[in-house]
Every structure is written in structure tokens, then in C-alpha cells.
PDB file of C-alpha atoms in Angstrom:
ATOM      1  CA  MET A   1     164.517 280.063 161.799  1.00  0.00           C
ATOM      2  CA  THR A   2     161.797 279.651 160.907  1.00  0.00           C
ATOM      3  CA  THR A   3     160.438 281.167 157.256  1.00  0.00           C
ATOM      4  CA  SER A   4     157.266 283.078 156.218  1.00  0.00           C
ATOM      5  CA  SER A   5     153.555 280.888 154.548  1.00  0.00           C
ATOM      6  CA  SER A   6     154.348 283.374 151.719  1.00  0.00           C
ATOM      7  CA  GLU A   7     157.803 282.903 151.841  1.00  0.00           C
ATOM      8  CA  GLN A   8     157.545 278.936 151.836  1.00  0.00           C
ATOM      9  CA  GLY A   9     154.850 279.038 148.794  1.00  0.00           C
ATOM     10  CA  VAL A  10     151.552 279.213 150.166  1.00  0.00           C
ATOM     11  CA  SER A  11     148.763 280.941 150.278  1.00  0.00           C
ATOM     12  CA  LEU A  12     146.095 281.732 152.493  1.00  0.00           C
ATOM     13  CA  GLY A  13     144.578 283.613 150.334  1.00  0.00           C
ATOM     14  CA  MET A  14     140.876 285.120 151.267  1.00  0.00           C
ATOM     15  CA  PRO A  15     137.782 283.746 152.939  1.00  0.00           C
ATOM     16  CA  GLN A  16     135.022 282.769 150.381  1.00  0.00           C
ATOM     17  CA  LEU A  17     132.169 285.680 150.171  1.00  0.00           C
ATOM     18  CA  PRO A  18     128.897 284.409 150.388  1.00  0.00           C
ATOM     19  CA  ALA A  19     126.706 282.699 147.644  1.00  0.00           C
ATOM     20  CA  PRO A  20     124.736 286.536 145.495  1.00  0.00           C
ATOM     21  CA  ALA A  21     121.861 285.386 145.922  1.00  0.00           C
ATOM     22  CA  TYR A  22     119.186 285.258 143.093  1.00  0.00           C
ATOM     23  CA  PRO A  23     117.273 288.053 140.790  1.00  0.00           C
ATOM     24  CA  ASP A  24     114.077 288.569 142.391  1.00  0.00           C
ATOM     25  CA  ASP A  25     112.365 287.923 139.370  1.00  0.00           C
ATOM     26  CA  VAL A  26     113.840 283.886 139.432  1.00  0.00           C
ATOM     27  CA  ARG A  27     113.959 284.271 143.423  1.00  0.00           C
ATOM     28  CA  THR A  28     110.233 284.660 142.844  1.00  0.00           C
ATOM     29  CA  ARG A  29     109.288 281.944 140.778  1.00  0.00           C
ATOM     30  CA  LEU A  30     112.090 279.387 141.843  1.00  0.00           C
ATOM     31  CA  GLU A  31     110.078 280.112 146.034  1.00  0.00           C
ATOM     32  CA  ALA A  32     106.427 279.616 144.237  1.00  0.00           C
ATOM     33  CA  ASP A  33     107.757 276.360 142.378  1.00  0.00           C
ATOM     34  CA  ALA A  34     110.055 275.541 145.679  1.00  0.00           C
ATOM     35  CA  LYS A  35     106.178 276.335 147.799  1.00  0.00           C
ATOM     36  CA  GLU A  36     104.360 273.553 145.452  1.00  0.00           C
ATOM     37  CA  ILE A  37     107.173 270.759 145.838  1.00  0.00           C
ATOM     38  CA  ILE A  38     107.573 271.540 149.909  1.00  0.00           C
ATOM     39  CA  SER A  39     103.774 270.718 149.977  1.00  0.00           C
ATOM     40  CA  ARG A  40     104.120 267.661 148.679  1.00  0.00           C
ATOM     41  CA  TYR A  41     105.936 266.334 151.417  1.00  0.00           C
ATOM     42  CA  PRO A  42     105.013 265.948 155.884  1.00  0.00           C
ATOM     43  CA  GLY A  43     108.746 266.958 156.576  1.00  0.00           C
ATOM     44  CA  SER A  44     109.914 270.365 154.548  1.00  0.00           C
ATOM     45  CA  ARG A  45     113.439 268.749 154.891  1.00  0.00           C
ATOM     46  CA  SER A  46     112.408 266.024 152.766  1.00  0.00           C
ATOM     47  CA  ALA A  47     111.959 268.048 149.397  1.00  0.00           C
ATOM     48  CA  LEU A  48     116.004 268.815 149.683  1.00  0.00           C
ATOM     49  CA  LEU A  49     116.007 266.544 146.333  1.00  0.00           C
ATOM     50  CA  PRO A  50     113.634 267.861 144.260  1.00  0.00           C
ATOM     51  CA  LEU A  51     114.859 271.173 145.584  1.00  0.00           C
ATOM     52  CA  LEU A  52     118.459 270.894 144.321  1.00  0.00           C
ATOM     53  CA  HIS A  53     117.084 269.700 141.144  1.00  0.00           C
ATOM     54  CA  LEU A  54     114.838 272.213 140.929  1.00  0.00           C
ATOM     55  CA  VAL A  55     117.745 275.232 141.193  1.00  0.00           C
ATOM     56  CA  GLN A  56     119.560 272.649 138.663  1.00  0.00           C
ATOM     57  CA  SER A  57     117.283 273.711 136.175  1.00  0.00           C
ATOM     58  CA  GLU A  58     117.602 277.162 136.306  1.00  0.00           C
ATOM     59  CA  GLU A  59     121.360 277.006 136.518  1.00  0.00           C
ATOM     60  CA  GLY A  60     122.347 273.693 134.232  1.00  0.00           C
ATOM     61  CA  HIS A  61     124.230 272.708 137.760  1.00  0.00           C
ATOM     62  CA  VAL A  62     124.308 273.079 141.079  1.00  0.00           C
ATOM     63  CA  THR A  63     125.946 276.706 141.972  1.00  0.00           C
ATOM     64  CA  ARG A  64     126.368 278.222 145.589  1.00  0.00           C
ATOM     65  CA  THR A  65     123.893 280.662 145.581  1.00  0.00           C
ATOM     66  CA  GLY A  66     121.073 277.524 144.281  1.00  0.00           C
ATOM     67  CA  MET A  67     122.106 275.703 147.516  1.00  0.00           C
ATOM     68  CA  GLN A  68     121.990 279.007 149.450  1.00  0.00           C
ATOM     69  CA  PHE A  69     118.494 279.421 148.361  1.00  0.00           C
ATOM     70  CA  CYS A  70     117.441 275.926 149.828  1.00  0.00           C
ATOM     71  CA  ALA A  71     118.852 276.217 152.515  1.00  0.00           C
ATOM     72  CA  ASP A  72     116.756 279.471 153.208  1.00  0.00           C
ATOM     73  CA  VAL A  73     113.474 277.782 152.156  1.00  0.00           C
ATOM     74  CA  LEU A  74     114.319 274.538 154.127  1.00  0.00           C
ATOM     75  CA  GLY A  75     115.384 276.276 157.071  1.00  0.00           C
ATOM     76  CA  LEU A  76     118.597 274.025 156.916  1.00  0.00           C
ATOM     77  CA  THR A  77     122.453 274.918 156.845  1.00  0.00           C
ATOM     78  CA  THR A  78     124.663 275.490 153.890  1.00  0.00           C
ATOM     79  CA  ALA A  79     126.241 272.640 155.048  1.00  0.00           C
ATOM     80  CA  GLU A  80     124.226 270.182 154.679  1.00  0.00           C
ATOM     81  CA  VAL A  81     122.524 271.110 151.736  1.00  0.00           C
ATOM     82  CA  THR A  82     125.960 270.860 150.495  1.00  0.00           C
ATOM     83  CA  ALA A  83     126.274 266.873 151.883  1.00  0.00           C
ATOM     84  CA  VAL A  84     123.234 266.449 149.695  1.00  0.00           C
ATOM     85  CA  ALA A  85     124.611 268.373 146.976  1.00  0.00           C
ATOM     86  CA  THR A  86     127.886 265.833 146.872  1.00  0.00           C
ATOM     87  CA  PHE A  87     127.313 262.917 147.536  1.00  0.00           C
ATOM     88  CA  TYR A  88     124.368 261.998 145.104  1.00  0.00           C
ATOM     89  CA  THR A  89     126.683 262.219 140.995  1.00  0.00           C
ATOM     90  CA  MET A  90     123.224 263.163 138.946  1.00  0.00           C
ATOM     91  CA  TYR A  91     123.904 266.374 140.968  1.00  0.00           C
ATOM     92  CA  ARG A  92     126.243 268.358 139.182  1.00  0.00           C
ATOM     93  CA  ARG A  93     128.595 270.746 140.137  1.00  0.00           C
ATOM     94  CA  LYS A  94     129.597 273.347 138.309  1.00  0.00           C
ATOM     95  CA  PRO A  95     128.878 274.582 134.685  1.00  0.00           C
ATOM     96  CA  SER A  96     127.992 271.026 132.301  1.00  0.00           C
ATOM     97  CA  GLY A  97     126.740 270.082 128.798  1.00  0.00           C
ATOM     98  CA  ASP A  98     122.630 270.597 126.945  1.00  0.00           C
ATOM     99  CA  TYR A  99     123.327 266.830 127.253  1.00  0.00           C
ATOM    100  CA  GLN A 100     125.248 264.912 129.337  1.00  0.00           C
ATOM    101  CA  VAL A 101     126.110 261.807 128.017  1.00  0.00           C
ATOM    102  CA  GLY A 102     127.587 258.814 130.553  1.00  0.00           C
ATOM    103  CA  VAL A 103     128.877 256.069 128.829  1.00  0.00           C
ATOM    104  CA  CYS A 104     128.272 252.419 131.565  1.00  0.00           C
ATOM    105  CA  THR A 105     131.941 251.271 131.614  1.00  0.00           C
ATOM    106  CA  ASN A 106     130.793 249.320 134.411  1.00  0.00           C
ATOM    107  CA  THR A 107     131.115 244.777 134.143  1.00  0.00           C
ATOM    108  CA  LEU A 108     128.831 243.396 131.493  1.00  0.00           C
ATOM    109  CA  CYS A 109     128.617 247.335 129.379  1.00  0.00           C
ATOM    110  CA  ALA A 110     132.703 246.966 129.487  1.00  0.00           C
ATOM    111  CA  VAL A 111     133.649 243.651 128.298  1.00  0.00           C
ATOM    112  CA  MET A 112     130.627 243.794 126.128  1.00  0.00           C
ATOM    113  CA  GLY A 113     132.635 247.849 124.438  1.00  0.00           C
ATOM    114  CA  GLY A 114     131.557 250.057 126.982  1.00  0.00           C
ATOM    115  CA  ASP A 115     135.761 250.942 127.799  1.00  0.00           C
ATOM    116  CA  ALA A 116     136.139 251.360 124.101  1.00  0.00           C
ATOM    117  CA  ILE A 117     133.493 253.028 123.428  1.00  0.00           C
ATOM    118  CA  PHE A 118     134.263 255.555 126.451  1.00  0.00           C
ATOM    119  CA  GLU A 119     138.515 255.801 125.007  1.00  0.00           C
ATOM    120  CA  SER A 120     136.643 256.376 121.385  1.00  0.00           C
ATOM    121  CA  LEU A 121     134.374 259.521 122.586  1.00  0.00           C
ATOM    122  CA  GLN A 122     136.720 261.027 124.320  1.00  0.00           C
ATOM    123  CA  GLU A 123     139.199 261.395 121.930  1.00  0.00           C
ATOM    124  CA  HIS A 124     136.185 262.498 119.315  1.00  0.00           C
ATOM    125  CA  LEU A 125     135.064 265.501 122.023  1.00  0.00           C
ATOM    126  CA  GLY A 126     138.849 266.396 122.848  1.00  0.00           C
ATOM    127  CA  VAL A 127     137.660 265.947 126.575  1.00  0.00           C
ATOM    128  CA  GLY A 128     138.038 263.662 129.561  1.00  0.00           C
ATOM    129  CA  ASN A 129     135.430 262.138 132.220  1.00  0.00           C
ATOM    130  CA  ASN A 130     133.535 265.750 132.797  1.00  0.00           C
ATOM    131  CA  GLY A 131     134.124 267.223 130.056  1.00  0.00           C
ATOM    132  CA  THR A 132     132.134 269.770 128.583  1.00  0.00           C
ATOM    133  CA  THR A 133     133.220 271.027 124.514  1.00  0.00           C
ATOM    134  CA  ASP A 134     133.964 273.528 123.579  1.00  0.00           C
ATOM    135  CA  ASP A 135     130.557 274.888 122.216  1.00  0.00           C
ATOM    136  CA  GLY A 136     128.601 273.924 125.465  1.00  0.00           C
ATOM    137  CA  ARG A 137     126.202 270.683 124.135  1.00  0.00           C
ATOM    138  CA  ILE A 138     128.099 267.364 125.715  1.00  0.00           C
ATOM    139  CA  THR A 139     129.062 266.836 128.221  1.00  0.00           C
ATOM    140  CA  LEU A 140     131.016 263.727 128.602  1.00  0.00           C
ATOM    141  CA  GLU A 141     131.447 261.206 131.631  1.00  0.00           C
ATOM    142  CA  HIS A 142     131.781 257.337 132.209  1.00  0.00           C
ATOM    143  CA  ILE A 143     129.413 256.395 134.839  1.00  0.00           C
ATOM    144  CA  GLU A 144     128.891 252.759 136.905  1.00  0.00           C
ATOM    145  CA  CYS A 145     125.307 251.085 135.775  1.00  0.00           C
ATOM    146  CA  ASN A 146     122.201 251.652 133.585  1.00  0.00           C
ATOM    147  CA  ALA A 147     120.662 249.276 134.908  1.00  0.00           C
ATOM    148  CA  ALA A 148     120.227 247.639 131.165  1.00  0.00           C
ATOM    149  CA  CYS A 149     122.180 244.930 130.908  1.00  0.00           C
ATOM    150  CA  ASP A 150     120.343 243.079 128.941  1.00  0.00           C
ATOM    151  CA  PHE A 151     120.848 245.742 126.581  1.00  0.00           C
ATOM    152  CA  ALA A 152     124.988 246.750 127.236  1.00  0.00           C
ATOM    153  CA  PRO A 153     127.263 248.748 125.982  1.00  0.00           C
ATOM    154  CA  VAL A 154     124.540 251.069 127.110  1.00  0.00           C
ATOM    155  CA  VAL A 155     124.612 255.170 126.634  1.00  0.00           C
ATOM    156  CA  MET A 156     122.583 257.794 128.464  1.00  0.00           C
ATOM    157  CA  VAL A 157     121.909 261.249 127.269  1.00  0.00           C
ATOM    158  CA  ASN A 158     119.895 263.025 129.405  1.00  0.00           C
ATOM    159  CA  TRP A 159     119.707 259.462 131.483  1.00  0.00           C
ATOM    160  CA  GLU A 160     117.227 258.112 128.470  1.00  0.00           C
ATOM    161  CA  PHE A 161     118.932 254.324 127.187  1.00  0.00           C
ATOM    162  CA  PHE A 162     120.402 254.139 123.550  1.00  0.00           C
ATOM    163  CA  ASP A 163     121.365 250.457 123.839  1.00  0.00           C
ATOM    164  CA  ASN A 164     124.092 248.538 122.031  1.00  0.00           C
ATOM    165  CA  GLN A 165     126.268 250.841 121.101  1.00  0.00           C
ATOM    166  CA  THR A 166     129.344 250.707 119.114  1.00  0.00           C
ATOM    167  CA  PRO A 167     132.043 252.996 119.064  1.00  0.00           C
ATOM    168  CA  GLU A 168     131.223 254.127 116.113  1.00  0.00           C
ATOM    169  CA  THR A 169     127.576 254.993 116.435  1.00  0.00           C
ATOM    170  CA  ALA A 170     128.752 256.235 119.572  1.00  0.00           C
ATOM    171  CA  ARG A 171     130.263 259.322 118.115  1.00  0.00           C
ATOM    172  CA  GLN A 172     127.472 259.311 115.752  1.00  0.00           C
ATOM    173  CA  LEU A 173     125.804 260.522 118.416  1.00  0.00           C
ATOM    174  CA  VAL A 174     127.436 262.489 119.919  1.00  0.00           C
ATOM    175  CA  ASP A 175     127.825 264.150 115.873  1.00  0.00           C
ATOM    176  CA  ASP A 176     123.694 264.483 116.132  1.00  0.00           C
ATOM    177  CA  LEU A 177     123.928 266.074 119.355  1.00  0.00           C
ATOM    178  CA  ARG A 178     126.340 268.801 117.948  1.00  0.00           C
ATOM    179  CA  THR A 179     124.512 269.518 115.160  1.00  0.00           C
ATOM    180  CA  GLY A 180     121.622 269.623 115.722  1.00  0.00           C
ATOM    181  CA  ALA A 181     119.923 267.414 114.137  1.00  0.00           C
ATOM    182  CA  GLU A 182     117.084 264.755 115.660  1.00  0.00           C
ATOM    183  CA  VAL A 183     117.947 261.754 117.874  1.00  0.00           C
ATOM    184  CA  SER A 184     115.510 259.843 118.987  1.00  0.00           C
ATOM    185  CA  PRO A 185     116.095 257.004 122.168  1.00  0.00           C
ATOM    186  CA  THR A 186     115.817 252.910 121.802  1.00  0.00           C
ATOM    187  CA  ARG A 187     113.220 253.868 124.195  1.00  0.00           C
ATOM    188  CA  GLY A 188     111.515 255.942 126.916  1.00  0.00           C
ATOM    189  CA  ALA A 189     111.111 259.917 125.781  1.00  0.00           C
ATOM    190  CA  PRO A 190     112.375 261.968 123.290  1.00  0.00           C
ATOM    191  CA  LEU A 191     115.643 263.723 124.446  1.00  0.00           C
ATOM    192  CA  CYS A 192     115.092 267.112 125.725  1.00  0.00           C
ATOM    193  CA  THR A 193     117.765 269.226 127.236  1.00  0.00           C
ATOM    194  CA  PHE A 194     119.694 267.950 130.900  1.00  0.00           C
ATOM    195  CA  LYS A 195     117.296 271.784 132.445  1.00  0.00           C
ATOM    196  CA  GLU A 196     114.168 270.820 131.450  1.00  0.00           C
ATOM    197  CA  THR A 197     115.291 267.436 132.391  1.00  0.00           C
ATOM    198  CA  ALA A 198     116.325 268.676 136.164  1.00  0.00           C
ATOM    199  CA  ARG A 199     112.192 270.300 136.084  1.00  0.00           C
ATOM    200  CA  ILE A 200     110.975 267.110 135.191  1.00  0.00           C
ATOM    201  CA  LEU A 201     112.838 265.389 138.329  1.00  0.00           C
ATOM    202  CA  ALA A 202     112.276 267.624 140.792  1.00  0.00           C
ATOM    203  CA  GLY A 203     108.016 266.561 140.003  1.00  0.00           C
ATOM    204  CA  PHE A 204     106.922 268.660 137.052  1.00  0.00           C
ATOM    205  CA  PRO A 205     105.082 267.216 134.152  1.00  0.00           C
ATOM    206  CA  ASP A 206     106.392 266.517 131.168  1.00  0.00           C
ATOM    207  CA  GLU A 207     104.624 269.560 128.825  1.00  0.00           C
ATOM    208  CA  ARG A 208     106.416 268.199 125.592  1.00  0.00           C
ATOM    209  CA  ALA A 209     103.703 266.548 123.601  1.00  0.00           C
ATOM    210  CA  GLY A 210     103.459 262.707 123.606  1.00  0.00           C
ATOM    211  CA  ALA A 211     106.411 262.448 126.076  1.00  0.00           C
ATOM    212  CA  VAL A 212     104.099 260.405 128.674  1.00  0.00           C
ATOM    213  CA  GLU A 213     102.996 257.828 126.617  1.00  0.00           C
ATOM    214  CA  ALA A 214     106.889 257.156 125.450  1.00  0.00           C
ATOM    215  CA  GLY A 215     108.117 257.107 128.827  1.00  0.00           C
ATOM    216  CA  GLY A 216     110.631 254.330 129.114  1.00  0.00           C
ATOM    217  CA  SER A 217     109.800 250.547 129.935  1.00  0.00           C
ATOM    218  CA  ALA A 218     111.799 247.548 130.265  1.00  0.00           C
ATOM    219  CA  GLY A 219     112.632 246.316 126.661  1.00  0.00           C
ATOM    220  CA  PRO A 220     111.682 242.377 125.689  1.00  0.00           C
ATOM    221  CA  ALA A 221     114.975 241.062 126.179  1.00  0.00           C
ATOM    222  CA  SER A 222     114.179 242.099 130.006  1.00  0.00           C
ATOM    223  CA  LEU A 223     111.471 240.841 130.718  1.00  0.00           C
ATOM    224  CA  VAL A 224     111.933 237.163 129.986  1.00  0.00           C
ATOM    225  CA  GLY A 225     112.307 236.281 132.899  1.00  0.00           C
ATOM    226  CA  LEU A 226     108.720 238.016 134.091  1.00  0.00           C
ATOM    227  CA  ARG A 227     107.102 236.013 130.749  1.00  0.00           C
ATOM    228  CA  LEU A 228     108.438 232.235 132.189  1.00  0.00           C
ATOM    229  CA  ALA A 229     107.693 232.915 135.898  1.00  0.00           C
ATOM    230  CA  LYS A 230     104.216 233.985 134.620  1.00  0.00           C
ATOM    231  CA  GLY A 231     103.945 230.101 132.467  1.00  0.00           C
ATOM    232  CA  GLU A 232     104.421 231.630 129.237  1.00  0.00           C
ATOM    233  CA  THR A 233     106.076 230.009 126.739  1.00  0.00           C
ATOM    234  CA  GLU A 234     108.019 230.295 123.220  1.00  0.00           C
ATOM    235  CA  SER A 235     109.311 228.324 121.056  1.00  0.00           C
ATOM    236  CA  PRO A 236     112.984 227.915 122.209  1.00  0.00           C
ATOM    237  CA  ARG A 237     115.903 229.786 119.895  1.00  0.00           C
ATOM    238  CA  VAL A 238     119.693 229.706 119.958  1.00  0.00           C
ATOM    239  CA  VAL A 239     122.184 231.946 119.571  1.00  0.00           C
ATOM    240  CA  HIS A 240     124.574 230.107 117.332  1.00  0.00           C
ATOM    241  CA  PRO A 241     128.270 231.515 117.689  1.00  0.00           C
ATOM    242  CA  ARG A 242     129.368 235.306 115.763  1.00  0.00           C
ATOM    243  CA  GLY A 243     129.272 234.966 111.849  1.00  0.00           C
ATOM    244  CA  GLU A 244     127.844 231.111 112.310  1.00  0.00           C
ATOM    245  CA  ASN A 245     125.174 229.617 110.130  1.00  0.00           C
ATOM    246  CA  ILE A 246     123.620 226.041 110.643  1.00  0.00           C
ATOM    247  CA  GLU A 247     122.932 224.401 107.299  1.00  0.00           C
ATOM    248  CA  GLY A 248     119.566 224.030 106.586  1.00  0.00           C
ATOM    249  CA  GLU A 249     118.165 226.819 109.186  1.00  0.00           C
ATOM    250  CA  PRO A 250     117.234 230.272 108.712  1.00  0.00           C
ATOM    251  CA  PRO A 251     119.107 234.052 110.124  1.00  0.00           C
ATOM    252  CA  HIS A 252     116.702 235.476 112.763  1.00  0.00           C
ATOM    253  CA  ASP A 253     115.216 238.389 111.698  1.00  0.00           C
ATOM    254  CA  PRO A 254     113.952 240.113 113.716  1.00  0.00           C
ATOM    255  CA  SER A 255     110.266 242.107 113.617  1.00  0.00           C
ATOM    256  CA  PRO A 256     110.961 246.100 113.604  1.00  0.00           C
ATOM    257  CA  THR A 257     109.358 245.365 116.890  1.00  0.00           C
ATOM    258  CA  GLU A 258     111.236 244.407 117.656  1.00  0.00           C
ATOM    259  CA  HIS A 259     113.976 244.682 120.280  1.00  0.00           C
ATOM    260  CA  LEU A 260     116.489 242.188 120.704  1.00  0.00           C
ATOM    261  CA  SER A 261     119.990 242.465 123.351  1.00  0.00           C
ATOM    262  CA  SER A 262     123.172 242.369 122.464  1.00  0.00           C
ATOM    263  CA  HIS A 263     123.056 239.146 124.580  1.00  0.00           C
ATOM    264  CA  ASP A 264     120.397 237.634 122.659  1.00  0.00           C
ATOM    265  CA  ALA A 265     121.150 238.551 118.656  1.00  0.00           C
ATOM    266  CA  PRO A 266     125.370 239.213 119.203  1.00  0.00           C
ATOM    267  CA  GLN A 267     126.856 242.121 117.068  1.00  0.00           C
ATOM    268  CA  ASP A 268     130.306 243.751 116.759  1.00  0.00           C
ATOM    269  CA  THR A 269     130.193 245.343 120.316  1.00  0.00           C
ATOM    270  CA  SER A 270     132.534 243.419 122.854  1.00  0.00           C
ATOM    271  CA  ALA A 271     135.996 244.402 123.218  1.00  0.00           C
ATOM    272  CA  SER A 272     136.841 240.730 123.402  1.00  0.00           C
ATOM    273  CA  ASP A 273     135.946 241.504 119.234  1.00  0.00           C
ATOM    274  CA  PRO A 274     138.754 241.341 117.251  1.00  0.00           C
ATOM    275  CA  GLN A 275     137.405 244.073 115.084  1.00  0.00           C
ATOM    276  CA  HIS A 276     136.413 246.290 118.995  1.00  0.00           C
ATOM    277  CA  PRO A 277     139.179 245.783 120.664  1.00  0.00           C
ATOM    278  CA  ALA A 278     138.507 248.627 123.389  1.00  0.00           C
ATOM    279  CA  GLY A 279     142.984 248.523 124.303  1.00  0.00           C
ATOM    280  CA  PRO A 280     144.046 250.082 128.117  1.00  0.00           C
ATOM    281  CA  THR A 281     141.371 251.819 129.679  1.00  0.00           C
ATOM    282  CA  ALA A 282     141.840 255.535 130.511  1.00  0.00           C
ATOM    283  CA  GLU A 283     142.628 256.180 133.741  1.00  0.00           C
ATOM    284  CA  GLU A 284     139.951 259.043 134.912  1.00  0.00           C
ATOM    285  CA  GLY A 285     139.646 262.254 133.558  1.00  0.00           C
ATOM    286  CA  GLU A 286     142.132 261.724 130.965  1.00  0.00           C
TER     287      GLU A 286
END
């Protein structure tokens, strides 16, 4: 005797309907932008990555409508577009916040306090990994590496750097973002929304006053090796263990323009610091 799928509690469901089309005015505008993007490449399918950023700038994430649009203008199948959109983590697959707050939890940042920061923000915001706050302002995620190990632990907001963070400064950062207070990255251009960031990543000019001039670059701690390779030397500076002062040696006070890394000038950011215990690492999604 056999049982039906309904008796077994299995729902076969209905086939997914085709993606809805963009409104005519939106599609006309996006087609003009897409034409400009495609013209930059010798082969049209090479334009897929920036086109995905373009449709992401429209709705804040890559929708089925956006993927269908990319497939139409490039002559690809939706399967080919979906394979790319699901591979790269910079493309959001569901509605997300105005500000993507990414906490690096890779090895060095984790050791220096990244795990503690991520757990603190999850509790403070009431969301898990890839969760978005009810007001639609913040999407929190842990990310693998921000390529800024000299300034660990690092948080990125819409891909702009916030270096040498602690649980306290990270909580203040997201609070300021939610209330609309002015927030300035440690390095790089002023913040803009995730949709605006996506359009810039699609290859269109950043029209904010002074944003290009303020573009990010490596900090002094990252350039020490380059200076030494060029034969430039400077007086050695010994960093003593945290909290230890050497008699007769004045403390080092960095100038306003000197941006030290947490390794050059140890701060209370390490998960191994008794004052900042990291605790057990939460499972992804908690």
C-alpha cells in the first residue's frame, strides 16, 4: 500500500511564475545605463558583474526581476546570471538595510576582538548574521577578511573602513547610523547608502563633493614595509606590553594625522584582554 504526497505531508507546490518586469520608465532608464556599461567591454557578457551592481542599486538587492533584466540585455540565460549572483557575497539576495555593517571575523580580527564585536552587535541590534533591523537601517554580517589586518579588528560600513574597533565603539557606530548622525570612516570617502554604493560599484561617477579626493588608501602601518624597501629609515620605536611604562621614557602620543594600527599601539580590543572577553563564538545565523 502506498500513500500520497499529501498524506506524507509533502507539498509539491506550484511552479515559480516568471519574474515581474520593471515598470516601463525604470526599464528605459536602466537600459540606458546598461548600454553605457556594456560599451566598456569587448565582450558583452563581461559586463555582468557591474550590471548586477546596477540592478542592486535600484532595489537594494538583486531581485529575480533584476537578474531577468541582466539576462535580457546580455543575451544570457537566467541560470547563467543566477550562478554569478549567488557566487559573490557582495550581491544581496534579499531586502537589506541602508548600511551593510560587516564585522571581520577572520583569524587576526577574531583574535583581536572581532568575535566579541560581532556577538555584541547581534545582541545590541537583535539580529543574527545577515539580519536586518526592523527600521531597515542596518544589515549585520560577519565577513571573512577586510584586507586591513594592520588595523584589526576592523568593521566595514558599505565597504568603508572603521579601524581598531571595540564592542563599545561598534555599538555607538550602529546607533549613530540608525539615528542619522554624521559618521565618518577612519579612511576613505564619506559614507553613502548601500544603493548609492552599488551604483558607484557599477562604474558610474561618484558625484559627492570631495568624495574622490578622500578615496581610501593604505594607512601608515600598512606602508612600513614599502618605506623600508625604498631605503627610507626612521627611528625605531619599541612598543612595550600593554599598560607597562618604562621609567624615564615619555609615552608616545601620536599626532592627529598619525593613524596607528592596533599592533603599533596596543589597545583594549583583544579578545584575550580580560577586560574584553570574547566568550564562545556564536554559530552562524544566531
